[in-house]
Amino acid sequence: MVLPVQSAQGAQESELNERSYRGDESSSECSPSTPIPDEDSVVFNKLTYLGCASVNAPRSEVEALCMMTVLRGQCQLPLDVTLSVPGVSEGTVRLLDPQTSTEIASYPIYKIMFCVRGHDGTPESDCFAFTESHYNSEIFRIHVFRCDIQEAVSRILYSFATAFRRSAKKTLLSGLAPPLTPDSDVFTFTVSLEIKEDDGKGTFSAVAKDKDKNSFKLRPGMDKKVFICVQQTSNKELSIERCFGLLLSPGKNVKNSDMHLLDLESMGKSSDGKSYIITGSWNPSTPQFQAVNEETPKDTFIYMTTAVDLVITEVEEPVRFLLETRVRVCSPNERLFWPFSKRSYTETFYLKLRQMERKRNKDTLYEVLSLESELERERKKTTASPNILQSASQGSMPLLSGSGDVSKECAEKILETWGDLLSKWHMNLSVRPKQLPALVRSGVPEALRGEVWQLLAGCHNNDHQVEEYRTLITKESPQDSAITRDINRTFPAHDYFKDTGGDGQDSLYKICKAYSVYDEEIGYCQGQSFLAAVLLLHMPEEQAFSVLVKIMFDYGLRDLFKQNFEDLHCKFFQLERLMQEYIPDLYNHFLNVGLEAHMYASQWFLTLFTAKFPLYMVFHIIDLLLCEGISVIFNVALALLKTSREDLLATDFEGALKFFRVPVPKRYRSEENAKKLMELACSMKISQKKLKKYEKEYHSMREQQEQQEAPIERYERENRRLQEANMRLEQENDDLAHELVSSKIALRKDLDNAEEKADTLNKELLMTKQKLVDSEDEKRRLEEESAQLKEMCRRELGKSESEIKNNGSIIGEYKQGCEKCSILFNKEGRLKVVKKMKEGNEEETDEEKEGLKNQLREMELELAQTKLQLVEAECKIQDLEHTLGLALNEVQAAKKTWFNRTLTSIKTVTGAQGKETT
């Protein structure tokens, strides 16, 4: 049951006035008329009842919120109430008078289908509502409440969630098909197996699974994890307490003693509460798993058996779900591709239980009668009916209605031919062109079907009926609930009709409702929705309604739905006589096994083949029907029987019914097969004269039977026939419901995977954006540091240049000093003046010599200091140039590597996301 419960955090501390009471406790405050509940309940005060209204989609949150807004705004006389919500399986929600505690109304939990609260930030944030099936599921109503204490809404929905979780009459997960009855003894589970291997990076990744051969691809020597997901899909919800054993063994059909326990890592419910997940670790290097740890030859597979033992509260003994899967151990160096859509193996199990005892205020206790998988069921059916072996490869599930793509491409020459024909036809719409039947037998081009069908049905000028349709959809239909129930089952495989509350289902509902009001004698019948859906795929709903009326009245389809179904039985008789003429051996075989035409051909006539067969074939049949009349149904039926003759001759009664239900429709998923079938149907000449003859024969036979048969016997026979037809139709409805549930579950899983992937990509995008911001900040910081370094280098270079100039001036002065000194000294380094003085008069004194020597020493010291300063300045210049070069290299390297790689990764991620979004 769908329950969009908001967070209940903080509701525990709210000022909600609530109290708990049990059925065995009495209260002096209750009046004599106050009912004493038989279950634990939580009572909520300070609530206001805003009213109720009928809804078409009882599980649509959009419609529920819309009605909540309407009732909150239009409520004239709000009613103060106390709400009692049960906490046990067979509980009842009760509305009580807050003054006297008298019960105002009550709603069993199993009839409550949906619960929703108003969105935060809206005027309805203090409101909640629930929908319930009224008058034995014929009407769906929504009840809206307002809480004086807004925080209490979460606590109330939490109580509903608790009741739903243990509801004895829990509906199927899809919410679209009726559940098994509460006293049914069969409980359905889906069990999924997923294997993950250590990828060497500290994480475990899902192993590859061959899509075509349905086998896991393992690698030897790698640690593995096994994930088992158990989900109940029908009947009263059973509570899984714990798993006490996860086992594995190589091979299939293994003994219990050959199974080996794996180490359990975790167990518990999934985040959405719909399934129970068990995780175990698997070391394949242990001796018992040697067979699945050694490389297997290419294109060779081995089997592996996995089992999980569960303790279920309501079941006396543990339940073991056992999965047999194929595996191939690949070489460690083999490159694995991923040609698959799912990485898990899923099997459906049917657990048959028998009630043992029932105690007051306690759950029912069951014992296990049998547990078998879908695969085991199919094996049993195959053993009983060997002919099904041929069709087993085509799958055991029936083909969903609305399956198959229809291409709008058409050869240019064919379009030109049709264009010329339509141009002539529009000039005189009262006369059909002569070449029209031949063209229709080849199939009307998909792009032209909407226009051609309206012309064939004579609905090209239907303004009056369009206006009438707009009036009809405003009226109430007495068969509204039946229409609503069938809408979800019509073309569930087609995108236009699969969404509850979508445009397709809305238009389909209005057409079926309008016809049921328009034709009060026939009203709505199962089968009309399929034909209306076909028409809606090619034209607007007003035109589709007009064509539907034409087909029902002018093509004889309406007569098939009359109360006594006399015309339908006549059609069955005609089909059997045609079989006797065209396929006598198959006719005799059906006589021997007791198979009559109404057992397999009812849907062919009542839905014009639209319910089971692919759209390519369905559209072609409607082409022929509108062009040649309802007798085309006999052509197609005989063609189907003729092409399936050999298979049907090898079947018994049960095998033939199974063959008609599954392999026959699936055979024509191929456009080529469907085309050959329609060519055969068009080539079969069935004269109207012959059909009239068989019709007269049928009526004369019926008159003789009525004359010979007593009224009571006739009524009893007719009653038995109607009961058989009803049982058959109920079985077909159950099959359709099961198909719908399976497809919805698969779509839900795909949607969950897509949402999970989208969340991951969004997180990566946010992280990448943050990295981009960080990298831009880092870039700015580096640029600032680079500018500072350059400025510092420029200052140091300036200083160095000034020092070099100073040193140059010093060196110049030094050189000038040296030149002066060269005058005083000779090549040997002796003073020339001394020599001259000696040569002259030798009048120089010792004092003058000493002065010259001191001057020389000072100049040598000054020269040494100048050289030292020059060397230091050159070293400092080299250090600064080296530092500047390193800084510039770092800046350039950062720009070329880290920043560029960041930008490249951002472009890659955003580009990949764009492709996926596209």
mmCIF file of N, CA and C in Angstrom, residues 555-557 559-560 565-578 597-598 601 605 630-631 633-634 637 691 694-695 698-699:
data_model
loop_
_atom_site.group_PDB
_atom_site.id
_atom_site.type_symbol
_atom_site.label_atom_id
_atom_site.label_comp_id
_atom_site.label_asym_id
_atom_site.label_seq_id
_atom_site.Cartn_x
_atom_site.Cartn_y
_atom_site.Cartn_z
ATOM 1 N N TYR A 555 -21.009 -1.875 -37.254
ATOM 2 C CA TYR A 555 -20.226 -3.056 -37.624
ATOM 3 C C TYR A 555 -20.623 -4.291 -36.822
ATOM 4 N N GLY A 556 -21.698 -4.191 -36.042
ATOM 5 C CA GLY A 556 -22.235 -5.363 -35.363
ATOM 6 C C GLY A 556 -21.551 -5.741 -34.076
ATOM 7 N N LEU A 557 -20.557 -4.954 -33.642
ATOM 8 C CA LEU A 557 -19.860 -5.333 -32.416
ATOM 9 C C LEU A 557 -20.773 -5.183 -31.201
ATOM 10 N N ASP A 559 -23.847 -5.955 -30.892
ATOM 11 C CA ASP A 559 -24.698 -7.134 -30.702
ATOM 12 C C ASP A 559 -23.995 -8.228 -29.896
ATOM 13 N N LEU A 560 -22.652 -8.251 -29.958
ATOM 14 C CA LEU A 560 -21.909 -9.280 -29.230
ATOM 15 C C LEU A 560 -22.014 -9.098 -27.720
ATOM 16 N N PHE A 565 -25.870 -12.747 -24.913
ATOM 17 C CA PHE A 565 -24.690 -13.108 -25.717
ATOM 18 C C PHE A 565 -25.045 -14.094 -26.836
ATOM 19 N N GLU A 566 -26.289 -14.019 -27.301
ATOM 20 C CA GLU A 566 -26.741 -14.947 -28.335
ATOM 21 C C GLU A 566 -25.927 -14.767 -29.612
ATOM 22 N N ASP A 567 -25.701 -13.516 -30.005
ATOM 23 C CA ASP A 567 -24.950 -13.261 -31.229
ATOM 24 C C ASP A 567 -23.509 -13.757 -31.098
ATOM 25 N N LEU A 568 -22.932 -13.622 -29.922
ATOM 26 C CA LEU A 568 -21.556 -14.094 -29.703
ATOM 27 C C LEU A 568 -21.479 -15.608 -29.850
ATOM 28 N N HIS A 569 -22.462 -16.312 -29.298
ATOM 29 C CA HIS A 569 -22.465 -17.779 -29.441
ATOM 30 C C HIS A 569 -22.676 -18.196 -30.891
ATOM 31 N N CYS A 570 -23.426 -17.405 -31.595
ATOM 32 C CA CYS A 570 -23.597 -17.690 -33.021
ATOM 33 C C CYS A 570 -22.262 -17.569 -33.754
ATOM 34 N N LYS A 571 -21.463 -16.562 -33.379
ATOM 35 C CA LYS A 571 -20.144 -16.380 -33.993
ATOM 36 C C LYS A 571 -19.248 -17.573 -33.681
ATOM 37 N N PHE A 572 -19.317 -18.091 -32.458
ATOM 38 C CA PHE A 572 -18.514 -19.259 -32.103
ATOM 39 C C PHE A 572 -18.923 -20.464 -32.952
ATOM 40 N N PHE A 573 -20.250 -20.632 -33.135
ATOM 41 C CA PHE A 573 -20.747 -21.748 -33.952
ATOM 42 C C PHE A 573 -20.253 -21.615 -35.396
ATOM 43 N N GLN A 574 -20.315 -20.395 -35.931
ATOM 44 C CA GLN A 574 -19.839 -20.166 -37.295
ATOM 45 C C GLN A 574 -18.353 -20.483 -37.425
ATOM 46 N N LEU A 575 -17.567 -20.090 -36.421
ATOM 47 C CA LEU A 575 -16.126 -20.359 -36.459
ATOM 48 C C LEU A 575 -15.857 -21.860 -36.458
ATOM 49 N N GLU A 576 -16.613 -22.604 -35.634
ATOM 50 C CA GLU A 576 -16.405 -24.052 -35.595
ATOM 51 C C GLU A 576 -16.785 -24.713 -36.920
ATOM 52 N N ARG A 577 -17.845 -24.236 -37.561
ATOM 53 C CA ARG A 577 -18.224 -24.803 -38.863
ATOM 54 C C ARG A 577 -17.182 -24.466 -39.928
ATOM 55 N N LEU A 578 -16.624 -23.253 -39.856
ATOM 56 C CA LEU A 578 -15.557 -22.903 -40.800
ATOM 57 C C LEU A 578 -14.323 -23.761 -40.564
ATOM 58 N N ALA A 597 -15.020 -23.377 -29.010
ATOM 59 C CA ALA A 597 -14.531 -22.090 -29.518
ATOM 60 C C ALA A 597 -14.614 -20.988 -28.486
ATOM 61 N N HIS A 598 -15.660 -20.994 -27.662
ATOM 62 C CA HIS A 598 -15.810 -19.898 -26.697
ATOM 63 C C HIS A 598 -14.716 -19.926 -25.634
ATOM 64 N N ALA A 601 -11.663 -18.220 -28.052
ATOM 65 C CA ALA A 601 -11.890 -17.148 -29.023
ATOM 66 C C ALA A 601 -12.714 -15.988 -28.478
ATOM 67 N N PHE A 605 -13.193 -12.003 -30.410
ATOM 68 C CA PHE A 605 -14.386 -11.316 -30.895
ATOM 69 C C PHE A 605 -14.722 -10.085 -30.058
ATOM 70 N N ILE A 630 -17.100 -6.954 -39.928
ATOM 71 C CA ILE A 630 -16.693 -7.817 -38.814
ATOM 72 C C ILE A 630 -16.363 -9.240 -39.260
ATOM 73 N N SER A 631 -16.709 -9.599 -40.483
ATOM 74 C CA SER A 631 -16.375 -10.946 -40.969
ATOM 75 C C SER A 631 -14.869 -11.152 -41.045
ATOM 76 N N ILE A 633 -12.896 -10.891 -38.732
ATOM 77 C CA ILE A 633 -12.485 -11.616 -37.524
ATOM 78 C C ILE A 633 -12.380 -13.107 -37.824
ATOM 79 N N PHE A 634 -13.268 -13.633 -38.646
ATOM 80 C CA PHE A 634 -13.197 -15.048 -39.008
ATOM 81 C C PHE A 634 -11.939 -15.335 -39.827
ATOM 82 N N ALA A 637 -9.019 -15.303 -37.376
ATOM 83 C CA ALA A 637 -9.094 -16.453 -36.469
ATOM 84 C C ALA A 637 -8.682 -17.736 -37.181
ATOM 85 N N LEU A 691 -21.668 -17.571 -44.300
ATOM 86 C CA LEU A 691 -21.866 -17.169 -42.911
ATOM 87 C C LEU A 691 -23.348 -17.078 -42.573
ATOM 88 N N TYR A 694 -24.668 -20.596 -42.022
ATOM 89 C CA TYR A 694 -24.319 -21.123 -40.704
ATOM 90 C C TYR A 694 -25.128 -20.433 -39.610
ATOM 91 N N GLU A 695 -25.449 -19.171 -39.798
ATOM 92 C CA GLU A 695 -26.250 -18.454 -38.814
ATOM 93 C C GLU A 695 -27.655 -19.033 -38.730
ATOM 94 N N TYR A 698 -27.534 -22.290 -36.947
ATOM 95 C CA TYR A 698 -27.396 -22.133 -35.500
ATOM 96 C C TYR A 698 -28.743 -21.818 -34.858
ATOM 97 N N HIS A 699 -29.490 -20.896 -35.431
ATOM 98 C CA HIS A 699 -30.778 -20.514 -34.848
ATOM 99 C C HIS A 699 -31.772 -21.667 -34.889
#
